[in-house]
Coordinates of C-alpha atoms in Angstrom, one line a residue:
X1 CA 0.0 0.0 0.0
X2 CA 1.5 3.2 -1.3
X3 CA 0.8 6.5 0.7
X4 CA -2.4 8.3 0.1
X5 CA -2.2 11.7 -1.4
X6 CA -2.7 14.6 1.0
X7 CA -1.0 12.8 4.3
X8 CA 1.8 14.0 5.8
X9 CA 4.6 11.0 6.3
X10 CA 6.4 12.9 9.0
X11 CA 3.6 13.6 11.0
X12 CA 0.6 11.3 11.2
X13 CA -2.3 11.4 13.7
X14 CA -1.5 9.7 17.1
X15 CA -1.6 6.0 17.0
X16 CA -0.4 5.7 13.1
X17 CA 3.1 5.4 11.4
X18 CA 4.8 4.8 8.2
X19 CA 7.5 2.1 8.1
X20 CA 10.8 2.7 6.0
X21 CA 8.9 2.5 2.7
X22 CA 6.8 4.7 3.6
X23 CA 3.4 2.2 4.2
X24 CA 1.1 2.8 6.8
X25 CA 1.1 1.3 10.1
X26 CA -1.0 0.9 13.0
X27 CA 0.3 1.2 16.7
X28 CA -2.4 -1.4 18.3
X29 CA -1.6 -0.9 21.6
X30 CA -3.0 3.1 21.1
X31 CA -5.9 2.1 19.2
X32 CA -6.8 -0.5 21.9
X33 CA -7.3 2.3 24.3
X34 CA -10.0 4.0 21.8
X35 CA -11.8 0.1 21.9
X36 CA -11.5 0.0 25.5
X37 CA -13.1 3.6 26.1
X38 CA -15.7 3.2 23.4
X39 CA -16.7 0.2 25.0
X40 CA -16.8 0.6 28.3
X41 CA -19.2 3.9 27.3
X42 CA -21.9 1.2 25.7
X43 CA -21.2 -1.2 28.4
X44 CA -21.8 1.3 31.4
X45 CA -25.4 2.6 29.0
X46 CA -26.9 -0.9 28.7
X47 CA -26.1 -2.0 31.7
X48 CA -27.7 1.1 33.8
X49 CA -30.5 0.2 32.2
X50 CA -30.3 -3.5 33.1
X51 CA -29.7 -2.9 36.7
X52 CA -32.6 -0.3 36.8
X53 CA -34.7 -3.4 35.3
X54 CA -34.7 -5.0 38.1
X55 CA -34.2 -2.8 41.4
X56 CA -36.5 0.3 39.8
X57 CA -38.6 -0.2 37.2
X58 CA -40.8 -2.9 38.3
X59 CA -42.3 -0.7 41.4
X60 CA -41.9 2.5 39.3
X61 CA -43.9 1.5 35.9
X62 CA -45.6 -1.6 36.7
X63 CA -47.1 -1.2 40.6
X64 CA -50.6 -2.2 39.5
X65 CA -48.9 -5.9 39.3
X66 CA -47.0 -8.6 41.4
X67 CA -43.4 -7.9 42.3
X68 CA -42.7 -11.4 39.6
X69 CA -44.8 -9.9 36.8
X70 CA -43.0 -6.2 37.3
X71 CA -40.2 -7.9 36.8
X72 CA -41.3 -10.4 33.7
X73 CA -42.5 -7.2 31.7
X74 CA -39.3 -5.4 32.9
X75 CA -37.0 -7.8 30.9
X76 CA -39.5 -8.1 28.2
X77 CA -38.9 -3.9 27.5
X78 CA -35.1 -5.0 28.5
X79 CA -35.4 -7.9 25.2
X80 CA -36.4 -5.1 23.1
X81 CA -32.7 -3.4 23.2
X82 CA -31.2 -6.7 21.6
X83 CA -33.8 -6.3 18.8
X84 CA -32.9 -2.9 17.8
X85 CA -29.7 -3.7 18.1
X86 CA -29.8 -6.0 15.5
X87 CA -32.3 -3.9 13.2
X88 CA -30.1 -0.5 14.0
X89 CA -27.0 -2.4 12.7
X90 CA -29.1 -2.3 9.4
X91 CA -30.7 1.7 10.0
X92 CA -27.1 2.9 10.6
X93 CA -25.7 1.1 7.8
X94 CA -27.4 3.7 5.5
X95 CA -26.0 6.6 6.8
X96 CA -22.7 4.9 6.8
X97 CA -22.9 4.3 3.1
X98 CA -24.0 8.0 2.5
X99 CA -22.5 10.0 4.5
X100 CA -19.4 8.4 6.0
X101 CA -18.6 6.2 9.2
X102 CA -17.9 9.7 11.5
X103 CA -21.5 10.8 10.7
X104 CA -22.9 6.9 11.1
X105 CA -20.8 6.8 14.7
X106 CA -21.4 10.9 15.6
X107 CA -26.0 10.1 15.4
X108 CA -25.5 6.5 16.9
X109 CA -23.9 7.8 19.8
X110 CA -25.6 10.8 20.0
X111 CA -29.3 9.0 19.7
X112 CA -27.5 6.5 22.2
X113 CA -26.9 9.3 25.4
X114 CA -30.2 11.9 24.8
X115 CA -32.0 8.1 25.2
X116 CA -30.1 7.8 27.9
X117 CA -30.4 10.9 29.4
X118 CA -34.7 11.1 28.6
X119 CA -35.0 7.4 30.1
X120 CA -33.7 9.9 33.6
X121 CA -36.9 12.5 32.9
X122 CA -39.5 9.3 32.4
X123 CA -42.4 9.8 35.3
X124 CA -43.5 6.9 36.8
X125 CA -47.0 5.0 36.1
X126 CA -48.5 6.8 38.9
X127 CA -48.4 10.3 36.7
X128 CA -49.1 9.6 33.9
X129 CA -50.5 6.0 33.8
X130 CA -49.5 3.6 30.5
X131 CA -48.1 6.5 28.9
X132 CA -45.2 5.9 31.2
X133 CA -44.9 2.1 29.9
X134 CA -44.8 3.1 26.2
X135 CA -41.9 6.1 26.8
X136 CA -39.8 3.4 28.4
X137 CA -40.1 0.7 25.7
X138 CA -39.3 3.4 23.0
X139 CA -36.2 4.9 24.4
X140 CA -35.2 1.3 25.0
X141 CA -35.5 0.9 21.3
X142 CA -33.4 3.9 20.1
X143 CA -30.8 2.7 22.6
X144 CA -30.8 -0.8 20.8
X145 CA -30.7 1.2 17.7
X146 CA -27.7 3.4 18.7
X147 CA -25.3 0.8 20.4
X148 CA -26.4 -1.3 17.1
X149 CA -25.0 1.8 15.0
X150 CA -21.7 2.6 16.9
X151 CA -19.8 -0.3 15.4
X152 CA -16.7 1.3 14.3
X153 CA -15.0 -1.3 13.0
X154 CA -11.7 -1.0 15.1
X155 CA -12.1 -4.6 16.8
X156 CA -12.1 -6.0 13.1
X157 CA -9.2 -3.5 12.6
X158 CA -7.1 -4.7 15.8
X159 CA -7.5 -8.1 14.6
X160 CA -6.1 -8.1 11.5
X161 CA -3.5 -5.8 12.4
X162 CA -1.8 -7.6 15.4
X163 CA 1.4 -8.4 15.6
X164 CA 2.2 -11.7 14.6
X165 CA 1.1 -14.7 17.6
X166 CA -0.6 -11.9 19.5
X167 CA -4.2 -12.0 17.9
X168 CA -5.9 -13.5 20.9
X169 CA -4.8 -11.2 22.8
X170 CA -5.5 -8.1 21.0
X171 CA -8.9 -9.8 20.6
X172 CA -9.1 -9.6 24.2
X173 CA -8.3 -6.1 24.6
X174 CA -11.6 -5.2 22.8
X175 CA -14.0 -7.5 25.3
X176 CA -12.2 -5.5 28.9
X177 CA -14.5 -2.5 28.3
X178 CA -17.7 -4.7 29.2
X179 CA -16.6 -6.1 33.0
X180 CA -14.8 -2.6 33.8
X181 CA -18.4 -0.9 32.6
X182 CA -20.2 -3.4 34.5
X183 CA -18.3 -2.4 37.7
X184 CA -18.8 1.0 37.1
X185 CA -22.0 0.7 37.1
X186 CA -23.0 -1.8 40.4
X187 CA -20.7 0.6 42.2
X188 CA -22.4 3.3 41.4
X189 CA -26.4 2.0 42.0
X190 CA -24.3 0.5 45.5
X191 CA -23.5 4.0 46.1
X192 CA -26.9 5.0 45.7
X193 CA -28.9 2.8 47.0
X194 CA -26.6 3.2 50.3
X195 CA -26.9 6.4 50.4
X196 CA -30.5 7.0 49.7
X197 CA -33.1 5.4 51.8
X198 CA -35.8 3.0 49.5
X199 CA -38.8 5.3 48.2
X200 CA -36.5 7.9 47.6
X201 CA -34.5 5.8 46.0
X202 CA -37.4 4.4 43.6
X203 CA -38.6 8.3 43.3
X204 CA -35.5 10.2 42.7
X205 CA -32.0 8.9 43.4
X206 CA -32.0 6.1 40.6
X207 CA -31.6 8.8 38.1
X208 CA -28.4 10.0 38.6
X209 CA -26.8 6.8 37.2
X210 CA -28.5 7.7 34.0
X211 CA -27.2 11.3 34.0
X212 CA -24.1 9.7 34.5
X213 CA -24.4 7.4 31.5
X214 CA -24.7 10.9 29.3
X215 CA -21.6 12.2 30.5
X216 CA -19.8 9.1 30.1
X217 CA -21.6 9.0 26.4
X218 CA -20.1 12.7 25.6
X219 CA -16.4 11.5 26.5
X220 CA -17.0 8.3 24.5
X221 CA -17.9 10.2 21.7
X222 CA -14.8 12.3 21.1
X223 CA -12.4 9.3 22.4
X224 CA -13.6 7.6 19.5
X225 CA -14.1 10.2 17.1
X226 CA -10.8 11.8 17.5
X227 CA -8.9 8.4 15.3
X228 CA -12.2 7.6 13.0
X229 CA -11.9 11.5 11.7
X230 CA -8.2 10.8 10.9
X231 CA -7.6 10.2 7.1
X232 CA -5.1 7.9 8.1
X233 CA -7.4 5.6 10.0
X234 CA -9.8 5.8 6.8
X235 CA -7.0 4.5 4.7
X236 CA -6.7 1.9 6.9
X237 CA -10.3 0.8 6.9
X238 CA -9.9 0.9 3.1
X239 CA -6.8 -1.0 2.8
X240 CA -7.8 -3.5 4.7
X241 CA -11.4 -3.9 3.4
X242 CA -13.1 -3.4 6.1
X243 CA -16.2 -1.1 4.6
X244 CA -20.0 -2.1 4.2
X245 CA -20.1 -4.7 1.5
X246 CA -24.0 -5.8 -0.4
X247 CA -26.1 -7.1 1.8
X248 CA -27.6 -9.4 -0.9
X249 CA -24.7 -10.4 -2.0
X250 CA -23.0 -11.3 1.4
X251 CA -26.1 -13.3 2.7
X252 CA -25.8 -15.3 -0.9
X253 CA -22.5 -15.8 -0.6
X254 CA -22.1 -16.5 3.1
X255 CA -25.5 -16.2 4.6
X256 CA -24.8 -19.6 6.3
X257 CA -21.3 -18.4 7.8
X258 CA -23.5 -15.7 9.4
X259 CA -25.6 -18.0 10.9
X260 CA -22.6 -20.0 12.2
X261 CA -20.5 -16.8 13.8
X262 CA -23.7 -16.0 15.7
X263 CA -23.8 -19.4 17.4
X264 CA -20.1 -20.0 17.9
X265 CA -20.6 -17.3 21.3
X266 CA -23.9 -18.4 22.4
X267 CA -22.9 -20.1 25.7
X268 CA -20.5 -16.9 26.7
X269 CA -23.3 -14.2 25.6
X270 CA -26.0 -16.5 27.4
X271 CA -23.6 -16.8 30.8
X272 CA -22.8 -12.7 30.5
X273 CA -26.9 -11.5 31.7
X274 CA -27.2 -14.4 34.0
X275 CA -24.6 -13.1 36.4
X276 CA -24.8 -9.8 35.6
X277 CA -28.2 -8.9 35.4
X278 CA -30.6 -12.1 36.3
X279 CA -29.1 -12.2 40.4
X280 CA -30.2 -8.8 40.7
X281 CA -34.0 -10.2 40.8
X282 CA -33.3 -12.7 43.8
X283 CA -32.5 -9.2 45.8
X284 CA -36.2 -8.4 44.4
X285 CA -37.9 -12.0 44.9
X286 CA -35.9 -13.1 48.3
X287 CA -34.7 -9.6 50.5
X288 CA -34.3 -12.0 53.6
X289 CA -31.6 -13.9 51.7
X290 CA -29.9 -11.3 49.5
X291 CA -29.1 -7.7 50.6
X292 CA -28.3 -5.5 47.8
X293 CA -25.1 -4.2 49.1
X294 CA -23.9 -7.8 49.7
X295 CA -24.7 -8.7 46.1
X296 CA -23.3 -5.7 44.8
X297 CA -20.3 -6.6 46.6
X298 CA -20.5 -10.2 45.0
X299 CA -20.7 -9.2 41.4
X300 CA -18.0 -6.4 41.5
X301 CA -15.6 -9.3 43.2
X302 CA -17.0 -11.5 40.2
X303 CA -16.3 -8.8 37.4
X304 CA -12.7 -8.4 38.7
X305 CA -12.3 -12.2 39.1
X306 CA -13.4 -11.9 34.7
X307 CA -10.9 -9.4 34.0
X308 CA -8.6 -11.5 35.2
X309 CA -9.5 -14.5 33.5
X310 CA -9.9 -12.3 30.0
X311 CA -6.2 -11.8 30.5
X312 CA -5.3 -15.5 31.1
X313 CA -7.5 -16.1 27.8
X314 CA -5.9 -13.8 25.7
X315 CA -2.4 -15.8 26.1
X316 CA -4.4 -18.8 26.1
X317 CA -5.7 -17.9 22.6
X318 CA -2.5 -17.2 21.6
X319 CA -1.1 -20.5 22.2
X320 CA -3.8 -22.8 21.1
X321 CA -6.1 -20.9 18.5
X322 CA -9.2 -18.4 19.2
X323 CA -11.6 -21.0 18.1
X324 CA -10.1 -23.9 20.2
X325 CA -9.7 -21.4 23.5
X326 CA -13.6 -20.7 22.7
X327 CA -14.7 -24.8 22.4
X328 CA -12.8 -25.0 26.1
X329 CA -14.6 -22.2 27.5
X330 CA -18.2 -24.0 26.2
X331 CA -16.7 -27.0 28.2
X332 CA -16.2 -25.3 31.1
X333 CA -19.6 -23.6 31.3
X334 CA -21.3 -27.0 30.6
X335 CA -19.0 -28.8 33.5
X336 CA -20.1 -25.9 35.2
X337 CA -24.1 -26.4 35.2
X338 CA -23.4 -29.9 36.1
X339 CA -23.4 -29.6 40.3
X340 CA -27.5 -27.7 39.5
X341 CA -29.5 -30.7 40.6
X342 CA -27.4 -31.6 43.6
X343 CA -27.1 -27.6 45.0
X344 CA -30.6 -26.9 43.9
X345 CA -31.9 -23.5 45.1
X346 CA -29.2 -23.4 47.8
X347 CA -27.9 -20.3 49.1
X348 CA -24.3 -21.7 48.8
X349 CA -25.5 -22.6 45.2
X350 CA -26.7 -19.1 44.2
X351 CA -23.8 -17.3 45.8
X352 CA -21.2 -19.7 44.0
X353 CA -22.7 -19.3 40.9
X354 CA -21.9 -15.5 40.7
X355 CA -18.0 -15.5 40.7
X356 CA -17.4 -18.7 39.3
X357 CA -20.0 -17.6 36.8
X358 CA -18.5 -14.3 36.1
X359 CA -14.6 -16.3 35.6
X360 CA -15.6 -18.5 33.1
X361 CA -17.5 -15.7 32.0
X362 CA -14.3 -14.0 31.0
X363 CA -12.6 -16.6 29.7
X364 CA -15.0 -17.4 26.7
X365 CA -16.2 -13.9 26.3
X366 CA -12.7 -12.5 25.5
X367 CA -12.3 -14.4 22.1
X368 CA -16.1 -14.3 21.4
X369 CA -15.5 -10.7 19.1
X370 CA -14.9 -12.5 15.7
X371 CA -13.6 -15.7 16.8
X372 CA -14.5 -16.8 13.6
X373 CA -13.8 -14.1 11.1
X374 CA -12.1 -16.6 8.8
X375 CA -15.3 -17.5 7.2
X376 CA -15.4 -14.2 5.5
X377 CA -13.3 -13.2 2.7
X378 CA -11.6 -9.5 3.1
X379 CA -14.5 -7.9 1.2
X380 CA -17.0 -9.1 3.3
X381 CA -15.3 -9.4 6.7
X382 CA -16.2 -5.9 7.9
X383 CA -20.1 -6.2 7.4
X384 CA -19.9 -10.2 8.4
X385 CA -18.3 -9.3 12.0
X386 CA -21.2 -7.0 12.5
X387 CA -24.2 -9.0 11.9
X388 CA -22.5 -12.3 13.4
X389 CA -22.1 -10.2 16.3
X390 CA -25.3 -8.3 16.8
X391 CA -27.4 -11.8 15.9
X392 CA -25.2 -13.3 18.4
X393 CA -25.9 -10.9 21.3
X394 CA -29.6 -11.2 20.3
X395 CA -29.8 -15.1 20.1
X396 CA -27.5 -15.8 23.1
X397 CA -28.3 -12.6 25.5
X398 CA -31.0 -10.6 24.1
X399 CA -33.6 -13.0 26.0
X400 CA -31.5 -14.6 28.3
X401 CA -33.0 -12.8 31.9
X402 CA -36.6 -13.5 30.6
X403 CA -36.1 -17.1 29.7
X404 CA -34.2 -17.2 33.3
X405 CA -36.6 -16.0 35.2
X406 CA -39.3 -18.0 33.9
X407 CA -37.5 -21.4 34.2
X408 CA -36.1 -20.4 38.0
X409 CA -39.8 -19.8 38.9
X410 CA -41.3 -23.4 37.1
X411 CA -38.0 -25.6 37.6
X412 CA -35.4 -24.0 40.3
X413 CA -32.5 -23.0 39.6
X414 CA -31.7 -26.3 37.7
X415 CA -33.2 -25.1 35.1
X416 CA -31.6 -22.1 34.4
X417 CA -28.6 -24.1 34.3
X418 CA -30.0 -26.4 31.7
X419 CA -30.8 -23.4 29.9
X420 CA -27.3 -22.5 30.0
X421 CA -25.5 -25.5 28.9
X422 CA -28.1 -25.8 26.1
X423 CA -26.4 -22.1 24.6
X424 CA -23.1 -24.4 25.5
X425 CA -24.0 -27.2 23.4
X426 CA -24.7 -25.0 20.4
X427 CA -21.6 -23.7 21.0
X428 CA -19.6 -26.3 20.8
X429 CA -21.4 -27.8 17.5
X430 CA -21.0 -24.3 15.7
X431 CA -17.4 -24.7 17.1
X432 CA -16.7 -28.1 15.4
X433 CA -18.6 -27.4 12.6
X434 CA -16.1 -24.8 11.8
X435 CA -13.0 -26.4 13.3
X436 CA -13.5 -29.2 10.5
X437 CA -14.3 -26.7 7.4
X438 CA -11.6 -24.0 8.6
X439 CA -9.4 -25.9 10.2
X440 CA -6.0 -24.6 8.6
X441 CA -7.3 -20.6 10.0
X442 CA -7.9 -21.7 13.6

């Protein structure tokens, strides 16, 4: 690749260089800080919402029904995110074509903070009755819309850009911002909900999380903007073929390897609500056996406990092969459902199943980005790493609180972890189904 006319050699935008013959060159390890801000901004969003799911919105828009059912249409409003994530990844598309990936990520982020911020304005059901209900299942949708529109590419761009036996790891780097969001966020609602006593917290004091997530949304924005503006990160993106590519002709072509990248990270999208989000309804369900602030507690130990294992996966990965790292992490989390029947809907059981949850959490999340990219030819890997991964999070985490709660109530907590190591299973057949037909990439 020859230099484009118009850039400067000598002095390229931060995070860029030219080699001796004048190519250019990415310096990962400052581009991976970009990843990690951008998304630890959508991490913190979505998962304010989720936590506000379950320890808010129940008494604040559904009152007029059972603590169970607040909490059943609660997740069904939460489902509708995952949807729009996967339509907005089609909406945003469209403006990327047009008008260029900073105006695509500039709307997507900015749609993704004002429904942020309005979600913190929403009166309850007692003002304002089902009006209340409807304003909170449409700003759920334009922030499944957004975060479906803010895929910038640079996790596609990290990966085919790393140096040479350090893929997994640079895979990895991309995955931190959702644990370090997450613990941004329980600290803050722990803060809170300390701090505040109960009906004020219900009236009032849950909204500065969300005031919070706009701020956090504003510095995301410009973190992220200030290499996607560059013309050297543009060439880049071009170089490397990463650009929307026909629809039609990509789900001719490799419709099938679509459906395949979506199921390879069921089991690790599936595990990533059930110990973030679904434990937050035992504090709701059984307050004389979980205290908020002791769960809080729980899952922030549990997030660091998956940072840590993120990091052991990314040398991991490196060693052995994304793919394979990925088929030992689905073993792992069906090994793991395997003590249900015997602890039941034990204490012990429940409190176990957070941090060892949120390890092997880490472990196959870090590689689940494009594990298997390698179906895709250049042309189409850009647009193929985006619908894998958006029909991936809807499939494997879009429902997965929902279907939870519904099988804890009807079958214990055994059945949540049969639900679980059913995502496993189709894990590991996706998995070997591409292990066999790619074996030489993984």
């Amino acid at each position: 690749m020859s230099d484009a006319p118009g850039i400067n050699t000598a002095a390229t935008a931060e995070g860029f260089r030219h080699n001796d013959h004048g190519d250019l060159e990415l310096r990962p390890n400052e581009i991976a800080v970009g990843v990690i801000v951008g998304r630890i901004g959508e991490a913190f969003d979505f998962f304010v919402y989720g936590i506000a799911s379950v320890l808010v919105f129940p008494a604040l828009f559904f009152p007029f029904v059972s603590t169970y059912d607040g909490i059943f249409y609660c997740f069904v409003i939460f489902s509708l995110g995952f949807v729009a994530r996967a339509a907005g990844a089609f909406v945003f598309r469209v403006i990327h074509v047009r008008y260029g990936r900073p105006a695509k990520l500039t709307s997507a982020l900015f749609l993704l903070g004002t429904s942020t911020v309005c979600i913190a304005f929403l009166p309850g059901y007692a003002e304002i009755g089902v009006t209340a209900i409807a304003l909170l299942a449409a700003l759920r949708v334009t922030q499944g819309l957004a975060v479906g529109g803010a895929w910038d590419g640079l996790p596609s761009l990290l990966a085919v850009t790393a140096p040479p036996g350090k893929r997994g790891w640079y895979a990895m780097i991309s995955q931190l911002g959702a644990p370090i969001g997450f613990i941004v966020a329980t600290a803050l609602f722990a803060y809170l909900a300390a701090g505040i006593a109960a009906d004020e917290f219900i009236d009032w004091g849950w909204r500065f999380a969300f005031f919070t997530a706009f701020a956090i949304n504003v510095v995301t924005l410009f973190a992220r903007l200030r290499m996607v503006v560059t013309p050297e990160y543009d060439e880049l993106l071009h170089a490397r073929e990463l650009n929307p590519s026909p629809l039609g002709e990509l789900f001719r072509d490799r419709g099938k390897d679509i459906l395949l990248g979506a199921l390879v990270p069921l089991a690790a999208y599936a595990l990533f609500h059930l110990v973030t989000i679904f434990p937050l309804t035992w504090v709701i369900l059984f307050p004389e056996q979980f205290a908020p602030g002791d769960l809080f507690e729980l899952q922030i130990i549990g997030a660091f406990l998956c940072l840590g294992s993120m990091l052991i996966s990314g040398r991991v990965a490196d060693r052995i092969g994304r793919p394979r790292t990925m088929w030992w992490g689905s073993v792992l989390i069906v090994l793991f459902c395997l003590p249900a029947p015997f602890l039941g809907d034990t204490e012990f059981g429940a409190r176990a199943f957070v941090p060892v949850g949120f390890a092997l959490l880490g472990f196959s999340l870090a590689q689940s980005a494009g594990a298997v990219n390698d179906c895709f030819e250049s042309r189409y890997r850009y647009t193929g790493a985006l619908l894998t991964n958006e029909l991936g999070w809807l499939l494997g985490a879009g429902f997965a609180p929902l279907v939870a709660l519904v099988l804890a109530d009807y079958l214990g907590n055994g059945g949540v972890a049969l639900y679980l190591s059913s995502g496993a299973v189709a894990s590991l057949i996706a998995l070997r189904v591409y292990l066999k037909r790619f074996a030489s990439n993984a």
